[in-house]
Amino acid sequence: MDLRNIAIIAHVDHGKTTLVDELLKQSGTYRENQATTERAMDSNDLERERGITILAKATSVEWKDTRINIVDTPGHADFGGEVERILSMVDGVCLLVDAAEGPMPQTKFVTSKALALGLRPIVVLNKVDKPAAEPDRVLNEVFDLFANLDADEDQLDFPHIYASAINGWADADLDGPRKDMSALFNLIVNHVAQPRQINHQDEPFRMLATTLGADPFLGRILTGRVESGRIKAGATVQALSRIGQKIEQFRVSKIMAFRGLGQQEIPEAVAGDIVSLAGMSKATVSDTICALAVEEPIEAQPIDPPTITVTFGINDSPLAGRDGKKVQSRVIRERLMKEAESNVAIKVTDTPGGEAFEVAGRGELQMGVLVENMRREGFELSISRPQVLFREDENGNRLEPIEEVTIDVDDEYSGAVIEKLTGPRKGELVEMKPAGAGKTRIVAHVPARGLIGYHGEFLTDTRGTGVLNRVFHGWAPHKGSIPGRRAGVLISMENGVSVAYALWNLEERGRLFIGAQEQVYQGMIIGEHSRENDLEVNPLKGKKLTNVRASGSDDAVRLTTPVTLSLEEAIAYINDDELVEVTPNAVRLRKRFLDPHERKRMSKTS
């Protein structure tokens, strides 16, 4: 069969996974009566709940005697490490752009990676049936973007197609028949080159591992594209590291190829195909699996470095061990090492005490997803505030990561947003232009430090209507101190169960994070103080009862609904002397030192 390998790349929420759904349906992958789900490629629980793709996944469809391997990639900048690895497996990319929003920061990030590899893109203008769609303007913006990213003549001469993935059609003309996806299938077959690896089928077997999986029966599974030669099940091969060291020699127990949504065992894989191999015990991502005679590893794509670090520690609060089963530092370390192995954008290092681990990654969302996965697996953790990673240039000057922030906001709120970004957060305004329908688009370069914890404030400032996207821009000289959270917190001074009457009296002191009848302990943060200092309060204080009935004083206490912080909000909210306690059933905020005397002593020494 003819073969095509293609990745679908786009900004978050532009419709990649929905498009893959339609390609699967219309290629006859599903049986007539097969039960299908929406966004079939988003297979894990977190992806379904949040409506975002976190892990890159491959699938395969057949169209008129051509097999098309399609890789669905994440659209969020925090998971850019997934996209960087995947692009080395494919020969072409489908760049999906929302016909109303136009190219966004993540579009720019993944497109620059694809163009640098010499891939020729197909531009799909999606959602052209939206009332606010302006496909002609967006097409010009895409061309400008390619030109800015130094695309060559071939890449600038890209074909484009108009589509509405959710309605299941793609046409070469805006006024086409709007029936099905056949125009897109034909364009992929005609425009994307056959894998050049097909010409190397007679050479020794070589394959670069790009994703790592695990199966309860087969053990480790590595997926990648066969670069040269062919491999049969049962053959003995070796794994080489990026620098050419031999890691292990093993027998390939199974070869699996993607067929529709599942994987199917095949007897032999040939150059050009994307397959998964089982049988290894040590080989991992970026290693070369090859015949025993091969000595040179395949060059792996360099991955952008992490920009923030978070400390994962054991949970040592008075409520530790009540919810989760996995609480020891040894178990936490094993789990983090396993994560770092399959996700090349994460680095894990031990701290001197051995009770905590520094985890470096791309952003708060990536860290939040890792913590969320761990708490669902039964872990209890304490998480520190994210810290930005600095580096030094050759002259010894300190550099910090700068992010490009793109904001779409209603005109009336643009002033407040610009004031916050360019004032205390030390950002620089790059561009400001009308984005149609009473909206303004603001582009700014802001230090990554200044964006930690900003998203919640941004939503408040824009009454929940603003959209903020950020992507790593580059390194710049250190911008000086950036103030953190201004408000203080309310800290519990007792252990026990909170009482409604006590909380009712505390409401005038600030916003509360807990309700009545919740477990609290000394040093736990139960709310935000209305002033700048921290305040110790007693949430257990009940009402003094007398045997005299007083008129009006026995009314039922009505509490304001407490503020519930999500995991990412909690991690971004805390200060350096605070931690987030995460268990399978609860997310609590606490002071690093629970004892008030110890807190005072530490504040004097720091």
Coordinates of C-alpha atoms in Angstrom, one line a residue:
M1 CA 0.0 0.0 0.0
D2 CA 1.0 3.6 -0.5
L3 CA 1.9 5.3 2.8
R4 CA 1.6 8.8 4.1
N5 CA 2.6 10.0 7.6
I6 CA 1.1 13.3 8.8
A7 CA 0.8 15.3 12.0
I8 CA -2.1 17.6 12.8
I9 CA -0.9 20.7 14.6
A10 CA -2.8 23.8 15.9
H11 CA -3.4 26.1 18.8
V12 CA -5.5 24.8 21.7
D13 CA -9.2 24.6 20.9
H14 CA -8.9 25.1 17.1
G15 CA -10.4 21.6 16.4
K16 CA -7.6 19.1 15.9
T17 CA -9.2 16.2 17.7
T18 CA -12.6 16.8 16.2
L19 CA -11.0 16.8 12.7
V20 CA -9.4 13.4 13.4
D21 CA -12.8 12.1 14.5
E22 CA -14.3 13.0 11.1
L23 CA -11.3 11.5 9.2
L24 CA -11.8 8.3 11.1
K25 CA -15.5 8.2 10.5
Q26 CA -15.4 9.0 6.8
S27 CA -12.6 6.6 6.0
G28 CA -14.8 3.7 7.0
T29 CA -12.7 2.9 10.2
Y30 CA -15.8 2.4 12.3
R31 CA -18.3 -0.4 11.7
E32 CA -21.9 0.6 10.7
N33 CA -23.3 0.1 14.2
Q34 CA -20.1 0.8 16.3
A35 CA -20.7 3.0 19.3
T36 CA -18.4 6.0 19.0
T37 CA -17.5 8.8 21.3
E38 CA -16.9 12.5 20.6
R39 CA -13.2 13.3 20.4
A40 CA -12.2 9.7 20.3
M41 CA -8.5 10.4 20.4
D42 CA -8.7 12.1 23.8
S43 CA -8.7 8.8 25.6
N44 CA -7.6 9.6 29.1
D45 CA -10.0 10.9 31.8
L46 CA -8.2 14.3 32.3
E47 CA -8.3 15.0 28.6
R48 CA -12.0 14.3 28.5
E49 CA -12.8 16.5 31.5
R50 CA -10.7 19.5 30.5
G51 CA -11.4 19.2 26.8
I52 CA -7.7 19.5 25.9
T53 CA -5.2 17.0 24.3
I54 CA -2.3 16.3 26.7
L55 CA -0.6 13.3 25.0
A56 CA 0.2 12.9 21.3
K57 CA -1.4 9.8 19.9
A58 CA -1.2 8.1 16.5
T59 CA -4.0 6.5 14.4
S60 CA -4.3 5.2 10.9
V61 CA -6.9 5.4 8.2
E62 CA -7.2 3.9 4.7
W63 CA -8.2 6.1 1.7
K64 CA -8.3 4.6 -1.8
D65 CA -5.4 2.2 -1.4
T66 CA -3.3 4.6 0.6
R67 CA -2.7 4.1 4.3
I68 CA -2.5 7.5 6.1
N69 CA -0.9 7.5 9.6
I70 CA -2.2 10.5 11.5
V71 CA -0.7 11.9 14.7
D72 CA -3.0 14.1 16.9
T73 CA -0.8 16.5 18.9
P74 CA -1.5 18.7 22.0
G75 CA -2.2 22.4 21.4
H76 CA -1.1 23.8 24.7
A77 CA 2.3 25.3 25.1
D78 CA 3.0 23.4 28.3
F79 CA 2.9 20.1 26.4
G80 CA 5.1 21.4 23.5
G81 CA 7.7 18.7 24.4
E82 CA 5.2 16.1 22.9
V83 CA 5.0 18.0 19.6
E84 CA 8.7 18.5 19.3
R85 CA 9.3 14.7 19.4
I86 CA 6.4 13.7 17.2
L87 CA 7.3 15.9 14.2
S88 CA 10.4 13.7 13.5
M89 CA 8.0 10.8 12.7
V90 CA 6.0 12.5 9.9
D91 CA 6.6 13.8 6.4
G92 CA 4.0 16.5 6.4
V93 CA 1.8 18.6 8.7
C94 CA -1.8 19.8 8.6
L95 CA -1.8 23.2 10.2
L96 CA -5.3 23.9 11.5
V97 CA -6.2 27.6 12.0
D98 CA -9.5 29.0 13.4
A99 CA -11.0 31.1 10.6
A100 CA -12.1 33.7 13.2
E101 CA -9.2 33.8 15.7
G102 CA -6.3 33.4 13.2
P103 CA -2.8 32.2 14.0
M104 CA -2.3 32.2 17.8
P105 CA 1.0 31.9 19.8
Q106 CA 1.0 28.1 20.0
T107 CA 0.4 28.0 16.2
K108 CA 3.6 30.0 15.8
F109 CA 5.5 27.7 18.2
V110 CA 4.7 24.4 16.5
T111 CA 4.8 25.8 13.0
S112 CA 8.4 27.1 13.6
K113 CA 9.4 23.5 14.6
A114 CA 7.7 22.0 11.6
L115 CA 9.3 24.5 9.1
A116 CA 12.7 24.0 10.6
L117 CA 12.4 20.3 9.9
G118 CA 11.6 21.1 6.2
L119 CA 8.0 19.8 6.4
R120 CA 5.6 21.2 3.8
P121 CA 2.4 22.3 5.5
I122 CA -1.2 22.0 4.4
V123 CA -3.3 24.9 5.9
V124 CA -6.8 24.0 6.9
L125 CA -9.0 27.0 7.7
N126 CA -11.4 25.5 10.2
K127 CA -14.7 26.8 11.6
V128 CA -15.4 28.9 8.4
D129 CA -19.1 28.7 9.1
K130 CA -18.7 30.7 12.3
P131 CA -20.5 34.1 12.1
A132 CA -17.2 36.0 12.9
A133 CA -15.1 34.0 10.5
E134 CA -12.8 35.9 8.1
P135 CA -11.0 33.2 6.1
D136 CA -9.3 35.6 3.7
R137 CA -7.8 37.8 6.5
V138 CA -6.6 34.7 8.3
L139 CA -5.1 33.2 5.2
N140 CA -3.0 36.4 4.8
E141 CA -2.0 36.2 8.5
V142 CA -0.8 32.6 8.0
F143 CA 1.3 33.6 5.0
D144 CA 2.8 36.5 7.0
L145 CA 3.5 34.1 9.9
F146 CA 5.3 31.6 7.5
A147 CA 7.4 34.5 6.0
N148 CA 8.4 35.7 9.5
L149 CA 9.5 32.2 10.4
D150 CA 11.8 32.1 7.4
A151 CA 9.8 29.5 5.4
D152 CA 11.4 28.5 2.0
E153 CA 9.7 28.9 -1.4
D154 CA 8.2 25.4 -1.3
Q155 CA 6.7 26.0 2.2
L156 CA 5.3 29.4 1.3
D157 CA 3.6 27.9 -1.7
F158 CA 1.2 26.0 0.6
P159 CA -2.1 24.6 -0.4
H160 CA -5.1 25.6 1.7
I161 CA -8.6 24.2 2.2
Y162 CA -11.8 25.4 3.9
A163 CA -13.4 23.2 6.5
S164 CA -15.9 22.8 9.3
A165 CA -14.6 19.7 11.2
I166 CA -17.6 19.6 13.6
N167 CA -20.0 19.4 10.5
G168 CA -17.7 16.9 8.7
W169 CA -16.8 18.7 5.5
A170 CA -13.7 20.2 3.8
D171 CA -13.6 21.9 0.4
A172 CA -11.0 23.5 -1.8
D173 CA -13.4 26.5 -2.4
L174 CA -15.3 28.5 0.2
D175 CA -18.6 27.9 -1.7
G176 CA -18.0 24.2 -2.3
P177 CA -20.5 21.4 -1.9
R178 CA -19.8 21.1 1.9
K179 CA -20.5 17.3 1.8
D180 CA -17.6 15.4 3.1
M181 CA -13.8 15.3 3.8
S182 CA -12.8 13.8 0.4
A183 CA -11.1 17.0 -0.7
L184 CA -8.8 16.9 2.4
F185 CA -8.0 13.2 1.9
N186 CA -7.1 13.8 -1.7
L187 CA -4.9 16.8 -0.8
I188 CA -3.0 14.8 1.8
V189 CA -2.4 12.0 -0.7
N190 CA -1.3 14.3 -3.5
H191 CA 0.7 16.9 -1.5
V192 CA 2.5 15.0 1.2
A193 CA 5.5 13.1 0.0
Q194 CA 5.8 9.3 0.4
P195 CA 8.2 8.6 3.3
R196 CA 11.7 8.8 1.9
Q197 CA 12.6 5.8 4.2
I198 CA 10.9 3.5 1.7
N199 CA 14.0 3.7 -0.4
H200 CA 16.1 2.3 2.5
Q201 CA 14.2 -0.9 2.9
D202 CA 17.3 -3.1 2.1
E203 CA 19.6 -1.4 4.6
P204 CA 20.0 -2.6 8.3
F205 CA 17.1 -2.0 10.6
R206 CA 17.0 1.3 12.5
M207 CA 14.2 3.1 14.4
L208 CA 14.1 6.2 16.6
A209 CA 11.8 5.9 19.6
T210 CA 9.6 8.9 20.1
T211 CA 6.9 7.8 22.6
L212 CA 7.0 5.4 25.5
G213 CA 4.0 3.4 26.7
A214 CA 3.3 0.5 29.0
D215 CA 1.1 -2.5 28.8
P216 CA 0.2 -4.8 31.7
F217 CA 1.0 -7.9 29.6
L218 CA 3.7 -6.7 27.3
G219 CA 5.6 -4.4 29.5
R220 CA 7.4 -1.4 27.9
I221 CA 6.3 -0.4 24.5
L222 CA 8.2 2.1 22.3
T223 CA 6.6 3.8 19.3
G224 CA 8.5 5.4 16.4
R225 CA 9.0 5.4 12.6
V226 CA 11.2 2.7 11.0
E227 CA 14.0 4.7 9.4
S228 CA 15.6 1.9 7.4
G229 CA 15.4 -1.9 6.8
R230 CA 12.7 -4.2 8.1
I231 CA 12.0 -6.0 11.4
K232 CA 10.2 -9.3 12.1
A233 CA 8.7 -10.4 15.5
G234 CA 11.3 -12.5 17.4
A235 CA 14.3 -10.8 15.9
T236 CA 17.2 -9.7 18.2
V237 CA 18.0 -6.0 18.2
Q238 CA 19.9 -3.5 20.3
A239 CA 19.2 -0.1 21.8
L240 CA 21.7 2.7 21.4
S241 CA 21.6 6.0 23.5
R242 CA 21.8 9.4 21.8
I243 CA 25.6 9.4 22.2
G244 CA 26.0 5.8 20.7
Q245 CA 26.4 3.8 23.9
K246 CA 24.8 0.3 23.9
I247 CA 22.0 0.2 26.5
E248 CA 20.7 -3.3 26.0
Q249 CA 20.2 -6.2 23.6
F250 CA 16.7 -7.7 23.4
R251 CA 14.3 -9.9 21.4
V252 CA 11.3 -8.1 19.8
S253 CA 8.4 -9.9 21.4
K254 CA 5.7 -8.1 19.4
I255 CA 5.3 -5.6 16.6
M256 CA 2.1 -3.5 16.5
A257 CA 0.8 -1.1 13.9
F258 CA -1.9 1.5 14.3
R259 CA -5.2 0.4 12.6
G260 CA -8.0 2.8 13.3
L261 CA -8.3 3.5 17.0
G262 CA -6.6 0.3 18.1
Q263 CA -3.3 -1.4 17.5
Q264 CA -3.0 -4.6 15.6
E265 CA -0.2 -7.2 15.7
I266 CA 1.7 -7.5 12.4
P267 CA 4.4 -10.1 11.5
E268 CA 6.9 -7.6 9.9
A269 CA 7.4 -3.8 9.8
V270 CA 9.2 -2.0 6.9
A271 CA 10.9 1.3 6.5
G272 CA 8.5 4.3 6.5
D273 CA 5.8 2.8 8.7
I274 CA 5.0 4.0 12.3
V275 CA 4.9 1.0 14.6
S276 CA 5.2 0.0 18.3
L277 CA 7.8 -2.6 19.5
A278 CA 7.6 -4.6 22.8
G279 CA 10.3 -6.6 24.5
M280 CA 12.8 -4.0 25.8
S281 CA 13.4 -3.4 29.5
K282 CA 15.6 -0.3 29.6
A283 CA 15.4 1.6 26.2
T284 CA 13.5 4.8 26.3
V285 CA 12.5 7.9 24.3
S286 CA 15.2 9.4 22.0
D287 CA 17.1 6.0 21.9
T288 CA 17.8 4.3 18.6
I289 CA 16.5 0.7 18.2
C290 CA 18.6 -1.0 15.5
A291 CA 20.2 -4.2 14.1
L292 CA 23.2 -5.5 16.0
A293 CA 25.6 -4.4 13.1
V294 CA 24.6 -0.7 13.4
E295 CA 26.9 1.5 15.5
E296 CA 25.7 5.1 14.7
P297 CA 22.5 6.3 16.5
I298 CA 19.9 8.4 14.7
E299 CA 20.1 12.0 15.6
A300 CA 17.3 13.0 17.9
Q301 CA 15.6 16.5 17.9
P302 CA 16.9 18.7 20.7
I303 CA 14.1 19.6 23.2
D304 CA 13.6 23.1 24.5
P305 CA 14.7 23.4 28.1
P306 CA 12.2 23.6 31.1
T307 CA 11.4 27.1 32.4
I308 CA 9.9 26.5 35.9
T309 CA 10.5 24.2 38.8
V310 CA 8.2 22.9 41.5
T311 CA 9.1 21.0 44.7
F312 CA 7.2 17.8 45.3
G313 CA 7.5 16.6 48.9
I314 CA 5.8 14.1 51.2
N315 CA 2.7 15.2 53.0
D316 CA 3.6 15.9 56.6
S317 CA 0.4 17.6 57.8
P318 CA -1.6 16.3 60.8
L319 CA -4.2 14.9 58.3
A320 CA -1.6 12.9 56.3
G321 CA -2.3 9.4 55.3
R322 CA -6.1 9.5 55.8
D323 CA -7.0 9.6 52.1
G324 CA -4.1 8.2 50.1
K325 CA -2.2 5.0 50.2
K326 CA 1.0 6.2 48.5
V327 CA 2.6 8.6 51.0
Q328 CA 6.3 7.5 51.2
S329 CA 9.0 9.6 49.5
R330 CA 10.4 6.4 47.9
V331 CA 7.1 5.7 46.1
I332 CA 6.8 9.4 45.1
R333 CA 10.3 9.3 43.6
E334 CA 9.7 6.2 41.6
R335 CA 6.5 7.7 40.1
L336 CA 8.3 11.0 39.2
M337 CA 11.2 9.1 37.6
K338 CA 8.7 7.1 35.6
E339 CA 7.1 10.3 34.4
A340 CA 10.4 11.9 33.5
E341 CA 11.3 8.9 31.4
S342 CA 8.2 9.1 29.2
N343 CA 8.0 12.9 29.1
V344 CA 11.2 14.5 27.9
A345 CA 10.1 18.0 28.8
I346 CA 10.3 17.1 32.5
K347 CA 13.5 16.8 34.6
V348 CA 13.5 15.4 38.2
T349 CA 16.3 16.0 40.7
D350 CA 16.7 15.0 44.4
T351 CA 16.9 17.6 47.1
P352 CA 19.6 17.3 49.9
G353 CA 17.2 16.0 52.5
G354 CA 15.8 13.3 50.3
E355 CA 12.2 14.1 51.4
A356 CA 11.4 16.3 48.4
F357 CA 12.1 16.4 44.7
E358 CA 12.6 19.3 42.3
V359 CA 10.5 18.8 39.2
A360 CA 11.3 21.1 36.3
G361 CA 8.9 21.6 33.4
R362 CA 7.3 24.0 30.9
G363 CA 4.4 25.6 32.9
E364 CA 1.8 25.5 35.7
L365 CA -0.7 23.5 33.6
Q366 CA 1.8 20.8 32.9
M367 CA 2.6 20.5 36.6
G368 CA -1.1 20.7 37.5
V369 CA -1.8 17.7 35.2
L370 CA 1.0 15.7 36.7
V371 CA -0.2 16.3 40.2
E372 CA -3.8 15.6 39.3
N373 CA -2.8 12.3 37.7
M374 CA -0.8 11.4 40.9
R375 CA -3.6 12.2 43.3
R376 CA -6.0 10.0 41.2
E377 CA -3.5 7.2 41.6
G378 CA -3.7 7.5 45.4
F379 CA -0.7 9.8 46.2
E380 CA -0.5 12.4 48.9
L381 CA 1.9 15.3 48.2
S382 CA 2.9 18.7 49.4
I383 CA 3.6 21.1 46.5
S384 CA 5.6 24.4 46.6
R385 CA 5.1 27.6 44.7
P386 CA 6.6 27.4 41.1
Q387 CA 10.0 29.0 40.8
V388 CA 11.4 30.3 37.5
L389 CA 14.7 28.8 36.3
F390 CA 17.4 31.3 35.5
R391 CA 20.5 30.9 33.4
E392 CA 23.7 32.9 32.9
D393 CA 25.2 34.2 29.7
E394 CA 28.9 34.1 28.9
N395 CA 29.5 37.4 30.7
G396 CA 27.9 36.1 33.9
N397 CA 24.7 38.2 33.6
R398 CA 21.6 36.6 34.9
L399 CA 18.9 35.8 32.3
E400 CA 15.3 34.9 32.9
P401 CA 12.7 33.3 30.6
I402 CA 10.3 35.7 28.8
E403 CA 6.9 34.6 27.6
E404 CA 4.9 36.0 24.7
V405 CA 1.4 36.6 25.9
T406 CA -1.5 37.1 23.5
I407 CA -4.7 38.3 25.0
D408 CA -8.2 38.8 23.4
V409 CA -10.3 41.0 25.6
D410 CA -13.3 43.3 25.4
D411 CA -12.3 46.9 24.6
E412 CA -13.5 48.2 28.0
Y413 CA -11.1 46.0 29.9
S414 CA -8.0 46.5 27.8
G415 CA -6.7 49.4 30.0
A416 CA -6.8 47.3 33.2
V417 CA -5.0 44.4 31.5
I418 CA -2.2 46.6 30.0
E419 CA -1.7 48.4 33.3
K420 CA -1.2 45.1 35.2
L421 CA 1.1 43.5 32.6
T422 CA 3.4 46.6 32.0
G423 CA 3.3 47.9 35.6
P424 CA 4.2 45.6 38.5
R425 CA 4.7 42.5 36.2
K426 CA 7.5 44.3 34.2
G427 CA 6.0 43.3 30.7
E428 CA 6.6 45.2 27.5
L429 CA 3.7 45.9 25.1
V430 CA 4.5 44.7 21.6
E431 CA 1.3 45.1 19.7
M432 CA -2.3 46.2 20.2
K433 CA -4.9 46.0 17.5
P434 CA -8.7 45.7 17.2
A435 CA -9.8 42.0 16.8
G436 CA -13.4 42.7 15.6
A437 CA -16.7 42.6 17.4
G438 CA -15.7 45.1 20.1
K439 CA -12.5 43.1 21.1
T440 CA -8.9 44.1 21.3
R441 CA -5.9 41.8 20.8
I442 CA -2.9 42.6 23.0
V443 CA 0.6 41.0 22.5
A444 CA 3.2 41.6 25.2
H445 CA 6.5 40.1 26.3
V446 CA 6.3 39.4 30.0
P447 CA 8.8 37.6 32.4
A448 CA 7.6 34.1 33.3
R449 CA 7.9 35.1 37.0
G450 CA 5.3 37.8 36.4
L451 CA 2.7 35.4 35.0
I452 CA 2.8 33.0 37.9
G453 CA -0.6 33.4 39.6
Y454 CA -1.8 36.1 37.1
H455 CA -4.5 34.0 35.3
G456 CA -7.0 34.2 38.2
E457 CA -6.5 38.0 38.5
F458 CA -6.9 38.3 34.8
L459 CA -10.2 36.6 34.7
T460 CA -11.4 38.8 37.6
D461 CA -10.2 42.0 35.7
T462 CA -12.0 41.0 32.5
R463 CA -15.2 39.6 34.2
G464 CA -14.4 36.1 32.9
T465 CA -14.5 37.2 29.2
G466 CA -10.8 37.5 28.4
V467 CA -8.7 34.8 26.7
L468 CA -5.0 34.6 27.6
N469 CA -2.5 32.5 25.7
R470 CA 1.2 32.3 26.5
V471 CA 4.2 30.6 24.9
F472 CA 8.0 30.7 25.6
H473 CA 9.6 33.6 23.7
G474 CA 13.3 33.6 24.7
W475 CA 15.8 34.7 27.4
A476 CA 16.4 38.3 28.5
P477 CA 18.4 40.0 31.2
H478 CA 16.8 39.8 34.7
K479 CA 14.2 42.5 35.2
G480 CA 14.5 43.0 39.0
S481 CA 12.0 42.2 41.7
I482 CA 8.3 41.5 40.9
P483 CA 5.9 41.8 43.8
G484 CA 3.9 38.6 44.7
R485 CA 0.4 38.3 46.1
R486 CA -0.6 41.5 48.0
A487 CA -3.2 40.1 50.4
G488 CA -2.4 38.2 53.6
V489 CA -4.1 34.9 54.7
L490 CA -6.3 33.7 57.5
I491 CA -4.5 30.9 59.4
S492 CA -6.2 28.4 61.7
M493 CA -4.7 28.4 65.3
E494 CA -6.5 25.2 66.4
N495 CA -6.9 21.5 65.3
G496 CA -10.5 20.2 64.9
V497 CA -13.7 20.7 62.9
S498 CA -14.7 24.1 61.7
V499 CA -17.9 25.6 63.2
A500 CA -20.4 27.7 61.2
Y501 CA -20.8 30.3 64.0
A502 CA -17.0 31.0 64.1
L503 CA -16.8 31.2 60.3
W504 CA -19.8 33.6 60.2
N505 CA -17.9 35.9 62.5
L506 CA -14.7 35.6 60.4
E507 CA -16.5 36.6 57.1
E508 CA -15.8 40.3 57.7
R509 CA -12.1 39.5 57.9
G510 CA -11.9 38.3 54.2
R511 CA -12.8 35.5 51.8
L512 CA -13.0 32.0 53.2
F513 CA -11.7 28.9 51.5
I514 CA -13.5 26.4 53.8
G515 CA -17.1 25.7 54.9
A516 CA -18.6 24.5 58.1
Q517 CA -17.8 21.0 59.5
E518 CA -14.5 20.6 57.7
Q519 CA -11.3 19.3 59.3
V520 CA -8.8 22.0 60.0
Y521 CA -5.4 22.0 61.7
Q522 CA -3.0 24.5 63.2
G523 CA -1.1 26.4 60.4
M524 CA -3.7 25.6 57.7
I525 CA -4.8 28.5 55.5
I526 CA -8.6 28.8 55.7
G527 CA -9.1 32.1 53.8
E528 CA -7.7 35.3 52.4
H529 CA -7.3 38.3 54.7
S530 CA -8.7 41.6 53.6
R531 CA -5.5 43.3 54.5
E532 CA -1.8 42.7 53.7
N533 CA -0.8 40.9 56.9
D534 CA -1.4 37.3 57.9
L535 CA -3.9 36.8 60.7
E536 CA -4.3 33.8 63.0
V537 CA -7.9 33.0 63.7
N538 CA -10.0 30.3 65.6
P539 CA -12.5 28.6 63.3
L540 CA -13.6 26.3 66.1
K541 CA -15.1 28.9 68.5
G542 CA -18.7 28.0 69.2
K543 CA -21.5 30.3 70.5
K544 CA -21.6 30.8 74.2
L545 CA -25.0 29.4 75.4
T546 CA -27.0 30.8 78.3
N547 CA -30.3 29.7 79.7
V548 CA -31.9 33.0 78.8
R549 CA -33.7 33.2 75.5
A550 CA -32.9 36.4 73.7
S551 CA -35.1 37.6 70.8
G552 CA -33.5 37.8 67.4
S553 CA -30.2 36.2 68.4
D554 CA -31.1 32.6 67.6
D555 CA -31.5 33.1 63.9
A556 CA -29.8 30.4 61.7
V557 CA -26.3 31.4 60.7
R558 CA -26.1 31.9 56.9
L559 CA -22.6 31.5 55.5
T560 CA -21.4 32.9 52.2
T561 CA -20.3 30.1 49.8
P562 CA -16.5 29.5 50.3
V563 CA -14.1 30.1 47.4
T564 CA -13.0 26.7 46.0
L565 CA -9.6 26.9 44.4
S566 CA -8.7 24.4 41.6
L567 CA -5.4 22.6 41.8
E568 CA -3.6 25.0 39.4
E569 CA -5.2 28.1 41.1
A570 CA -4.0 26.8 44.5
I571 CA -0.4 26.2 43.2
A572 CA -0.3 29.7 41.6
Y573 CA -1.9 31.4 44.7
I574 CA 0.5 30.4 47.4
N575 CA 3.6 32.4 48.5
D576 CA 7.1 31.0 49.0
D577 CA 6.4 30.2 52.7
E578 CA 3.3 28.2 51.9
L579 CA 2.5 24.8 50.4
V580 CA -0.4 23.1 48.8
E581 CA -1.4 19.8 50.4
V582 CA -2.8 17.4 47.8
T583 CA -4.6 14.2 48.6
P584 CA -7.0 12.1 46.5
N585 CA -10.0 13.9 48.1
A586 CA -8.8 17.3 49.0
V587 CA -6.6 20.3 48.1
R588 CA -5.7 22.3 51.1
L589 CA -3.4 25.4 51.6
R590 CA -1.0 25.5 54.5
K591 CA 2.0 27.3 55.9
R592 CA 5.3 25.6 55.3
F593 CA 5.9 25.8 59.2
L594 CA 2.7 24.9 61.0
D595 CA 3.9 26.1 64.4
P596 CA 3.4 29.9 64.8
H597 CA 6.7 30.3 66.9
E598 CA 8.7 28.5 64.2
R599 CA 7.1 30.8 61.5
K600 CA 8.2 33.9 63.5
R601 CA 11.7 32.5 63.9
M602 CA 12.0 31.7 60.2
S603 CA 10.6 35.1 59.1
K604 CA 13.4 36.8 61.1
T605 CA 16.2 34.7 59.6
S606 CA 15.0 35.0 56.0

